[in-house]
Amino acid sequence: MRKFKLQGMMLIAFLYFLLFFAACSSVSQQNEMNDKDTIVAELPDTLAADQTADSLLHDDADTIKKMVPKSDQPRILVYNFHVTNRCPSCIAIEDATTKTLNTYFSREMKDGRIKRYIMNVDDDANRSIAEKYQVFGSGVFVTRVFKGKEATTDLTGDGFKYAKNKEEKFIEILKTKISEYLK
Amino acid sequence: MKNLPFILIAFFMAFQACGQPQKDTDTIISNNPTNLKLKVLYFHITNRCMTCRGIEANVRKTLDEQFRNEVETGVIDLYIMNCELPENKDLVEKYEAYGATLAITSFQNGKEQKTEDLTNWAFQKAHDPELFVSELKSKINEYIQ
């Protein structure tokens, strides 16, 4: 009877540890999923580039002329930086940036005047660009390139302040800055 | 069946250990409203990132190390608040603090004077605690001296 009771206790202890590790591994799986999301999130940039390339192959000569950015026009670079394990605000900033570009600047994206980059700062391949922008975690930057000169606005604070719970406000700020830089 | 309560407890403990995000409680330090010259307010969301926590730590460090006396005598108040809690709704709307937001508001003779939003600055300097503390110290001194 005593032996049976001891076995019962051991079974409970085993179950407890099993459940503990199951719960913990679900958290780490979530983190791994975040990593996968990062890869997916980087696709829009690739897709945008591919779409441009495809259009170049199939469209007529006039369209090709339009799609090559003129050197006398400013070009805009939009950067979303993030770390591997992302917080809700960081994800919201990227989503709001995507919405802004798709809603208000799809033509400029298509003709190459605006380029968008989503980069993981934990990735060694992105170290130099992260250092250039002095970004160590999440960040959103808009850079204007014109006649060999660059001007950059850091919208990280606005992103964290508004993107998650007041998205329309962040979209307005980002839209205004990009519009100003396009002139 | 006899062991069912133990199994349920094991379930509960396992999910407590790993399934719940850490909850922060609001901090309000307001020692003497008649002496008040500056309110320092930092808002955050429920699920926080390292940068957001770093900013809070830097703000606390600044006040602890540089303005301990002013905080104790009520010259400076500190508010650390979760902007997603319904009880903080009024302050959130006032400061447009819908996410991580650092702001300071000056007071004179009990009347509110000027508010400065330091959120963009805070995110730019968050990675350098020494610089953060030094610059925030200068900023606070502009208002309380």
mmCIF file of C-alpha atoms in Angstrom:
data_model
loop_
_atom_site.group_PDB
_atom_site.id
_atom_site.type_symbol
_atom_site.label_atom_id
_atom_site.label_comp_id
_atom_site.label_asym_id
_atom_site.label_seq_id
_atom_site.Cartn_x
_atom_site.Cartn_y
_atom_site.Cartn_z
ATOM 1 C CA MET A 1 0.000 0.000 0.000
ATOM 2 C CA ARG A 2 2.860 2.325 0.962
ATOM 3 C CA LYS A 3 4.741 1.394 -2.215
ATOM 4 C CA PHE A 4 1.623 2.146 -4.256
ATOM 5 C CA LYS A 5 1.301 5.573 -2.627
ATOM 6 C CA LEU A 6 4.973 6.355 -3.378
ATOM 7 C CA GLN A 7 4.482 5.388 -7.029
ATOM 8 C CA GLY A 8 1.442 7.671 -7.144
ATOM 9 C CA MET A 9 3.442 10.610 -5.807
ATOM 10 C CA MET A 10 6.233 9.957 -8.310
ATOM 11 C CA LEU A 11 3.670 9.906 -11.109
ATOM 12 C CA ILE A 12 2.329 13.297 -10.007
ATOM 13 C CA ALA A 13 5.832 14.741 -9.822
ATOM 14 C CA PHE A 14 6.572 13.407 -13.304
ATOM 15 C CA LEU A 15 3.334 14.890 -14.643
ATOM 16 C CA TYR A 16 4.173 18.239 -13.078
ATOM 17 C CA PHE A 17 7.589 18.400 -14.747
ATOM 18 C CA LEU A 18 6.095 17.243 -18.036
ATOM 19 C CA LEU A 19 3.470 19.993 -17.922
ATOM 20 C CA PHE A 20 6.039 22.578 -16.846
ATOM 21 C CA PHE A 21 8.302 21.870 -19.799
ATOM 22 C CA ALA A 22 5.351 21.620 -22.185
ATOM 23 C CA ALA A 23 4.215 25.108 -21.133
ATOM 24 C CA CYS A 24 7.735 26.508 -21.401
ATOM 25 C CA SER A 25 8.355 24.979 -24.795
ATOM 26 C CA SER A 26 5.127 26.527 -26.076
ATOM 27 C CA VAL A 27 6.605 29.936 -25.219
ATOM 28 C CA SER A 28 9.850 29.158 -27.023
ATOM 29 C CA GLN A 29 7.851 27.857 -29.986
ATOM 30 C CA GLN A 30 6.081 31.196 -30.033
ATOM 31 C CA ASN A 31 9.474 32.906 -30.174
ATOM 32 C CA GLU A 32 10.514 30.657 -33.024
ATOM 33 C CA MET A 33 7.292 31.591 -34.791
ATOM 34 C CA ASN A 34 8.232 35.220 -34.314
ATOM 35 C CA ASP A 35 11.503 34.466 -36.091
ATOM 36 C CA LYS A 36 9.554 32.920 -38.945
ATOM 37 C CA ASP A 37 7.294 35.972 -39.024
ATOM 38 C CA THR A 38 10.405 38.082 -39.391
ATOM 39 C CA ILE A 39 11.340 36.195 -42.512
ATOM 40 C CA VAL A 40 7.822 36.604 -43.877
ATOM 41 C CA ALA A 41 7.880 40.266 -42.919
ATOM 42 C CA GLU A 42 11.009 40.776 -44.960
ATOM 43 C CA LEU A 43 9.260 39.481 -48.037
ATOM 44 C CA PRO A 44 7.311 42.631 -48.956
ATOM 45 C CA ASP A 45 10.557 44.344 -49.867
ATOM 46 C CA THR A 46 11.644 41.389 -51.971
ATOM 47 C CA LEU A 47 8.189 41.178 -53.485
ATOM 48 C CA ALA A 48 8.192 44.856 -54.336
ATOM 49 C CA ALA A 49 11.521 44.460 -56.084
ATOM 50 C CA ASP A 50 10.309 41.361 -57.923
ATOM 51 C CA GLN A 51 7.121 43.046 -59.016
ATOM 52 C CA THR A 52 9.138 45.911 -60.424
ATOM 53 C CA ALA A 53 11.400 43.517 -62.262
ATOM 54 C CA ASP A 54 8.431 41.582 -63.660
ATOM 55 C CA SER A 55 6.815 44.758 -64.838
ATOM 56 C CA LEU A 56 10.002 45.792 -66.544
ATOM 57 C CA LEU A 57 9.982 42.570 -68.494
ATOM 58 C CA HIS A 58 6.384 42.774 -69.605
ATOM 59 C CA ASP A 59 5.430 46.424 -69.849
ATOM 60 C CA ASP A 60 5.936 48.702 -72.797
ATOM 61 C CA ALA A 61 8.744 51.226 -73.247
ATOM 62 C CA ASP A 62 6.762 54.190 -71.832
ATOM 63 C CA THR A 63 6.076 52.307 -68.635
ATOM 64 C CA ILE A 64 9.730 51.367 -68.316
ATOM 65 C CA LYS A 65 10.698 55.048 -68.529
ATOM 66 C CA LYS A 66 8.249 55.854 -65.736
ATOM 67 C CA MET A 67 9.563 53.102 -63.509
ATOM 68 C CA VAL A 68 13.178 54.183 -63.513
ATOM 69 C CA PRO A 69 13.491 56.908 -60.833
ATOM 70 C CA LYS A 70 14.676 60.189 -62.320
ATOM 71 C CA SER A 71 17.952 61.437 -60.896
ATOM 72 C CA ASP A 72 16.519 64.953 -60.455
ATOM 73 C CA GLN A 73 13.900 63.641 -58.042
ATOM 74 C CA PRO A 74 14.544 62.760 -54.426
ATOM 75 C CA ARG A 75 14.407 59.089 -53.465
ATOM 76 C CA ILE A 76 13.034 57.914 -50.141
ATOM 77 C CA LEU A 77 14.270 54.995 -48.074
ATOM 78 C CA VAL A 78 11.950 53.689 -45.364
ATOM 79 C CA TYR A 79 13.539 51.422 -42.770
ATOM 80 C CA ASN A 80 11.832 49.216 -40.185
ATOM 81 C CA PHE A 81 14.417 47.751 -37.813
ATOM 82 C CA HIS A 82 13.590 45.065 -35.280
ATOM 83 C CA VAL A 83 15.192 42.471 -33.024
ATOM 84 C CA THR A 84 14.533 38.732 -33.261
ATOM 85 C CA ASN A 85 12.024 38.578 -30.403
ATOM 86 C CA ARG A 86 9.560 41.293 -31.193
ATOM 87 C CA CYS A 87 7.090 43.123 -28.975
ATOM 88 C CA PRO A 88 3.534 44.111 -30.017
ATOM 89 C CA SER A 89 4.542 47.757 -30.584
ATOM 90 C CA CYS A 90 7.372 46.799 -32.936
ATOM 91 C CA ILE A 91 5.039 44.576 -34.981
ATOM 92 C CA ALA A 92 2.400 47.315 -35.011
ATOM 93 C CA ILE A 93 4.960 49.834 -36.326
ATOM 94 C CA GLU A 94 5.833 47.550 -39.225
ATOM 95 C CA ASP A 95 2.156 46.904 -40.011
ATOM 96 C CA ALA A 96 1.325 50.616 -39.921
ATOM 97 C CA THR A 97 4.299 51.370 -42.196
ATOM 98 C CA THR A 98 3.095 48.768 -44.680
ATOM 99 C CA LYS A 99 -0.414 50.263 -44.617
ATOM 100 C CA THR A 100 0.931 53.784 -45.142
ATOM 101 C CA LEU A 101 3.049 52.786 -48.120
ATOM 102 C CA ASN A 102 0.368 50.614 -49.718
ATOM 103 C CA THR A 103 -2.411 53.155 -49.204
ATOM 104 C CA TYR A 104 -0.703 56.431 -50.076
ATOM 105 C CA PHE A 105 2.506 55.662 -51.928
ATOM 106 C CA SER A 106 1.923 52.574 -54.052
ATOM 107 C CA ARG A 107 2.854 54.466 -57.235
ATOM 108 C CA GLU A 108 6.125 55.735 -55.771
ATOM 109 C CA MET A 109 6.909 52.239 -54.475
ATOM 110 C CA LYS A 110 6.268 50.814 -57.914
ATOM 111 C CA ASP A 111 8.348 53.378 -59.782
ATOM 112 C CA GLY A 112 11.228 52.968 -57.334
ATOM 113 C CA ARG A 113 11.167 56.426 -55.747
ATOM 114 C CA ILE A 114 10.416 54.826 -52.390
ATOM 115 C CA LYS A 115 12.294 51.759 -51.227
ATOM 116 C CA ARG A 116 11.275 49.947 -48.081
ATOM 117 C CA TYR A 117 13.584 47.801 -45.938
ATOM 118 C CA ILE A 118 12.664 45.543 -43.026
ATOM 119 C CA MET A 119 15.758 44.479 -41.144
ATOM 120 C CA ASN A 120 16.614 42.349 -38.135
ATOM 121 C CA VAL A 121 19.370 44.168 -36.223
ATOM 122 C CA ASP A 122 20.393 40.882 -34.556
ATOM 123 C CA ASP A 123 21.464 39.623 -37.967
ATOM 124 C CA ASP A 124 25.191 40.199 -38.584
ATOM 125 C CA ALA A 125 24.461 40.954 -42.234
ATOM 126 C CA ASN A 126 22.613 44.111 -41.148
ATOM 127 C CA ARG A 127 25.256 45.343 -38.701
ATOM 128 C CA SER A 128 26.659 48.173 -40.829
ATOM 129 C CA ILE A 129 23.257 49.669 -41.653
ATOM 130 C CA ALA A 130 22.198 49.346 -37.975
ATOM 131 C CA GLU A 131 25.372 51.192 -36.963
ATOM 132 C CA LYS A 132 24.765 53.879 -39.555
ATOM 133 C CA TYR A 133 21.341 54.570 -38.044
ATOM 134 C CA GLN A 134 22.560 53.955 -34.465
ATOM 135 C CA VAL A 135 19.724 51.509 -33.931
ATOM 136 C CA PHE A 136 20.044 48.792 -31.292
ATOM 137 C CA GLY A 137 16.464 47.529 -31.178
ATOM 138 C CA SER A 138 13.274 48.534 -32.921
ATOM 139 C CA GLY A 139 13.346 51.628 -35.064
ATOM 140 C CA VAL A 140 11.612 53.354 -37.934
ATOM 141 C CA PHE A 141 13.518 55.834 -40.078
ATOM 142 C CA VAL A 142 12.752 57.804 -43.224
ATOM 143 C CA THR A 143 15.715 58.926 -45.314
ATOM 144 C CA ARG A 144 15.650 61.352 -48.246
ATOM 145 C CA VAL A 145 18.410 60.923 -50.820
ATOM 146 C CA PHE A 146 18.848 63.796 -53.258
ATOM 147 C CA LYS A 147 21.861 64.967 -55.224
ATOM 148 C CA GLY A 148 24.216 62.873 -53.152
ATOM 149 C CA LYS A 149 22.931 64.208 -49.834
ATOM 150 C CA GLU A 150 20.946 62.343 -47.208
ATOM 151 C CA ALA A 151 18.500 63.654 -44.608
ATOM 152 C CA THR A 152 16.976 61.288 -42.065
ATOM 153 C CA THR A 153 14.056 61.536 -39.658
ATOM 154 C CA ASP A 154 13.820 59.106 -36.769
ATOM 155 C CA LEU A 155 10.158 58.260 -36.126
ATOM 156 C CA THR A 156 10.828 55.503 -33.585
ATOM 157 C CA GLY A 157 9.354 57.399 -30.647
ATOM 158 C CA ASP A 158 6.196 58.268 -32.580
ATOM 159 C CA GLY A 159 5.945 54.649 -33.656
ATOM 160 C CA PHE A 160 6.071 53.348 -30.107
ATOM 161 C CA LYS A 161 3.718 56.036 -28.917
ATOM 162 C CA TYR A 162 0.979 55.575 -31.496
ATOM 163 C CA ALA A 163 1.295 52.540 -33.788
ATOM 164 C CA LYS A 164 -0.290 49.935 -31.529
ATOM 165 C CA ASN A 165 -3.234 51.769 -29.988
ATOM 166 C CA LYS A 166 -3.614 54.844 -32.228
ATOM 167 C CA GLU A 167 -2.492 53.558 -35.592
ATOM 168 C CA GLU A 168 -4.155 56.297 -37.670
ATOM 169 C CA LYS A 169 -2.071 58.932 -35.896
ATOM 170 C CA PHE A 170 1.208 57.179 -36.694
ATOM 171 C CA ILE A 171 0.103 56.655 -40.311
ATOM 172 C CA GLU A 172 -0.609 60.392 -40.568
ATOM 173 C CA ILE A 173 2.827 61.307 -39.150
ATOM 174 C CA LEU A 174 4.621 58.899 -41.486
ATOM 175 C CA LYS A 175 2.566 59.972 -44.518
ATOM 176 C CA THR A 176 3.303 63.651 -43.823
ATOM 177 C CA LYS A 177 7.048 63.023 -43.504
ATOM 178 C CA ILE A 178 7.268 60.929 -46.681
ATOM 179 C CA SER A 179 5.202 63.481 -48.631
ATOM 180 C CA GLU A 180 7.485 66.271 -47.411
ATOM 181 C CA TYR A 181 10.589 64.308 -48.413
ATOM 182 C CA LEU A 182 9.203 63.502 -51.870
ATOM 183 C CA LYS A 183 9.032 67.212 -52.784
ATOM 184 C CA MET B 1 -9.322 9.942 -9.287
ATOM 185 C CA LYS B 2 -7.859 10.447 -5.825
ATOM 186 C CA ASN B 3 -4.905 12.224 -7.444
ATOM 187 C CA LEU B 4 -7.007 14.498 -9.641
ATOM 188 C CA PRO B 5 -6.674 17.583 -7.378
ATOM 189 C CA PHE B 6 -2.861 17.238 -7.447
ATOM 190 C CA ILE B 7 -2.865 16.933 -11.228
ATOM 191 C CA LEU B 8 -5.019 20.070 -11.494
ATOM 192 C CA ILE B 9 -2.641 21.939 -9.182
ATOM 193 C CA ALA B 10 0.291 20.800 -11.350
ATOM 194 C CA PHE B 11 -1.529 22.148 -14.438
ATOM 195 C CA PHE B 12 -2.213 25.462 -12.702
ATOM 196 C CA MET B 13 1.374 25.867 -11.507
ATOM 197 C CA ALA B 14 2.835 25.025 -14.909
ATOM 198 C CA PHE B 15 0.740 27.657 -16.657
ATOM 199 C CA GLN B 16 1.426 30.184 -13.925
ATOM 200 C CA ALA B 17 5.139 29.616 -14.401
ATOM 201 C CA CYS B 18 5.293 29.966 -18.163
ATOM 202 C CA GLY B 19 2.021 31.159 -19.612
ATOM 203 C CA GLN B 20 1.464 34.546 -17.992
ATOM 204 C CA PRO B 21 3.147 37.811 -18.948
ATOM 205 C CA GLN B 22 4.708 39.657 -16.058
ATOM 206 C CA LYS B 23 2.380 42.349 -14.739
ATOM 207 C CA ASP B 24 3.654 45.766 -13.780
ATOM 208 C CA THR B 25 1.892 47.947 -11.316
ATOM 209 C CA ASP B 26 1.677 51.704 -11.668
ATOM 210 C CA THR B 27 4.047 53.880 -9.644
ATOM 211 C CA ILE B 28 2.937 57.291 -8.452
ATOM 212 C CA ILE B 29 5.274 59.298 -6.241
ATOM 213 C CA SER B 30 3.750 62.604 -5.203
ATOM 214 C CA ASN B 31 5.005 63.799 -1.841
ATOM 215 C CA ASN B 32 3.956 67.423 -1.501
ATOM 216 C CA PRO B 33 1.756 69.087 -4.180
ATOM 217 C CA THR B 34 2.433 72.576 -2.754
ATOM 218 C CA ASN B 35 6.149 72.223 -3.654
ATOM 219 C CA LEU B 36 5.531 70.722 -7.081
ATOM 220 C CA LYS B 37 7.603 72.104 -9.962
ATOM 221 C CA LEU B 38 7.798 69.156 -12.335
ATOM 222 C CA LYS B 39 5.910 65.957 -13.102
ATOM 223 C CA VAL B 40 7.844 63.234 -14.904
ATOM 224 C CA LEU B 41 5.499 60.774 -16.601
ATOM 225 C CA TYR B 42 6.347 57.535 -18.364
ATOM 226 C CA PHE B 43 3.592 55.466 -19.970
ATOM 227 C CA HIS B 44 4.001 51.925 -21.248
ATOM 228 C CA ILE B 45 1.849 49.162 -22.712
ATOM 229 C CA THR B 46 1.198 45.813 -20.997
ATOM 230 C CA ASN B 47 3.565 43.645 -23.055
ATOM 231 C CA ARG B 48 6.821 45.504 -22.947
ATOM 232 C CA CYS B 49 10.075 45.249 -24.865
ATOM 233 C CA MET B 50 13.612 45.695 -23.550
ATOM 234 C CA THR B 51 13.865 49.275 -24.833
ATOM 235 C CA CYS B 52 10.667 50.308 -23.072
ATOM 236 C CA ARG B 53 11.887 48.764 -19.808
ATOM 237 C CA GLY B 54 15.288 50.371 -20.348
ATOM 238 C CA ILE B 55 13.728 53.829 -20.627
ATOM 239 C CA GLU B 56 11.840 53.339 -17.373
ATOM 240 C CA ALA B 57 15.016 52.143 -15.655
ATOM 241 C CA ASN B 58 16.918 55.187 -16.950
ATOM 242 C CA VAL B 59 14.205 57.579 -15.758
ATOM 243 C CA ARG B 60 14.188 55.989 -12.300
ATOM 244 C CA LYS B 61 17.990 56.049 -12.204
ATOM 245 C CA THR B 62 18.011 59.764 -13.052
ATOM 246 C CA LEU B 63 15.600 60.633 -10.267
ATOM 247 C CA ASP B 64 17.180 58.258 -7.723
ATOM 248 C CA GLU B 65 20.727 59.424 -8.326
ATOM 249 C CA GLN B 66 20.311 63.084 -9.236
ATOM 250 C CA PHE B 67 17.045 64.293 -7.718
ATOM 251 C CA ARG B 68 16.416 62.176 -4.625
ATOM 252 C CA ASN B 69 15.938 65.214 -2.422
ATOM 253 C CA GLU B 70 13.578 66.926 -4.892
ATOM 254 C CA VAL B 71 11.456 63.787 -5.124
ATOM 255 C CA GLU B 72 11.316 63.406 -1.341
ATOM 256 C CA THR B 73 10.282 67.035 -0.827
ATOM 257 C CA GLY B 74 7.646 66.933 -3.586
ATOM 258 C CA VAL B 75 9.410 69.279 -6.027
ATOM 259 C CA ILE B 76 9.386 66.447 -8.585
ATOM 260 C CA ASP B 77 6.619 63.855 -8.979
ATOM 261 C CA LEU B 78 7.048 60.564 -10.801
ATOM 262 C CA TYR B 79 4.281 58.734 -12.647
ATOM 263 C CA ILE B 80 4.954 55.346 -14.248
ATOM 264 C CA MET B 81 1.703 54.116 -15.778
ATOM 265 C CA ASN B 82 0.291 51.382 -17.967
ATOM 266 C CA CYS B 83 -1.523 53.250 -20.738
ATOM 267 C CA GLU B 84 -3.727 50.242 -21.460
ATOM 268 C CA LEU B 85 -5.401 50.245 -18.048
ATOM 269 C CA PRO B 86 -8.865 51.857 -18.072
ATOM 270 C CA GLU B 87 -8.170 53.794 -14.856
ATOM 271 C CA ASN B 88 -5.401 55.721 -16.666
ATOM 272 C CA LYS B 89 -7.593 56.688 -19.636
ATOM 273 C CA ASP B 90 -7.843 60.403 -18.779
ATOM 274 C CA LEU B 91 -4.084 60.886 -18.462
ATOM 275 C CA VAL B 92 -3.503 58.811 -21.603
ATOM 276 C CA GLU B 93 -5.778 61.103 -23.605
ATOM 277 C CA LYS B 94 -4.297 64.237 -22.089
ATOM 278 C CA TYR B 95 -0.746 63.199 -23.018
ATOM 279 C CA GLU B 96 -1.722 61.283 -26.180
ATOM 280 C CA ALA B 97 0.168 58.443 -24.544
ATOM 281 C CA TYR B 98 -1.265 55.492 -26.465
ATOM 282 C CA GLY B 99 2.010 53.577 -26.211
ATOM 283 C CA ALA B 100 5.424 54.134 -24.651
ATOM 284 C CA THR B 101 5.570 57.868 -23.912
ATOM 285 C CA LEU B 102 7.901 60.008 -21.816
ATOM 286 C CA ALA B 103 6.697 63.492 -20.943
ATOM 287 C CA ILE B 104 7.472 66.197 -18.410
ATOM 288 C CA THR B 105 5.065 68.878 -17.222
ATOM 289 C CA SER B 106 6.156 71.955 -15.297
ATOM 290 C CA PHE B 107 4.152 73.643 -12.525
ATOM 291 C CA GLN B 108 4.273 77.040 -10.862
ATOM 292 C CA ASN B 109 2.274 77.879 -7.728
ATOM 293 C CA GLY B 110 0.187 74.777 -8.243
ATOM 294 C CA LYS B 111 -0.683 75.692 -11.834
ATOM 295 C CA GLU B 112 0.307 73.610 -14.804
ATOM 296 C CA GLN B 113 2.666 75.456 -17.146
ATOM 297 C CA LYS B 114 4.308 73.572 -20.005
ATOM 298 C CA THR B 115 4.487 69.981 -21.222
ATOM 299 C CA GLU B 116 7.383 68.605 -23.216
ATOM 300 C CA ASP B 117 7.183 65.264 -25.013
ATOM 301 C CA LEU B 118 10.540 63.468 -24.725
ATOM 302 C CA THR B 119 9.485 60.184 -26.355
ATOM 303 C CA ASN B 120 11.547 60.463 -29.549
ATOM 304 C CA TRP B 121 14.548 61.630 -27.574
ATOM 305 C CA ALA B 122 14.128 58.764 -25.067
ATOM 306 C CA PHE B 123 14.108 56.104 -27.775
ATOM 307 C CA GLN B 124 17.192 57.631 -29.387
ATOM 308 C CA LYS B 125 19.172 57.621 -26.122
ATOM 309 C CA ALA B 126 17.750 54.521 -24.431
ATOM 310 C CA HIS B 127 20.747 52.366 -25.360
ATOM 311 C CA ASP B 128 23.182 54.721 -23.612
ATOM 312 C CA PRO B 129 22.128 55.013 -19.941
ATOM 313 C CA GLU B 130 24.927 57.461 -19.037
ATOM 314 C CA LEU B 131 24.019 59.871 -21.795
ATOM 315 C CA PHE B 132 20.318 59.391 -21.047
ATOM 316 C CA VAL B 133 20.765 60.278 -17.372
ATOM 317 C CA SER B 134 23.025 63.216 -18.137
ATOM 318 C CA GLU B 135 20.687 64.769 -20.735
ATOM 319 C CA LEU B 136 17.521 64.133 -18.730
ATOM 320 C CA LYS B 137 19.204 65.694 -15.687
ATOM 321 C CA SER B 138 19.926 68.877 -17.699
ATOM 322 C CA LYS B 139 16.394 68.937 -19.041
ATOM 323 C CA ILE B 140 14.865 68.587 -15.558
ATOM 324 C CA ASN B 141 17.169 71.277 -14.162
ATOM 325 C CA GLU B 142 15.871 73.721 -16.805
ATOM 326 C CA TYR B 143 12.427 73.422 -15.244
ATOM 327 C CA ILE B 144 13.100 73.254 -11.518
ATOM 328 C CA GLN B 145 15.753 75.929 -11.102
#
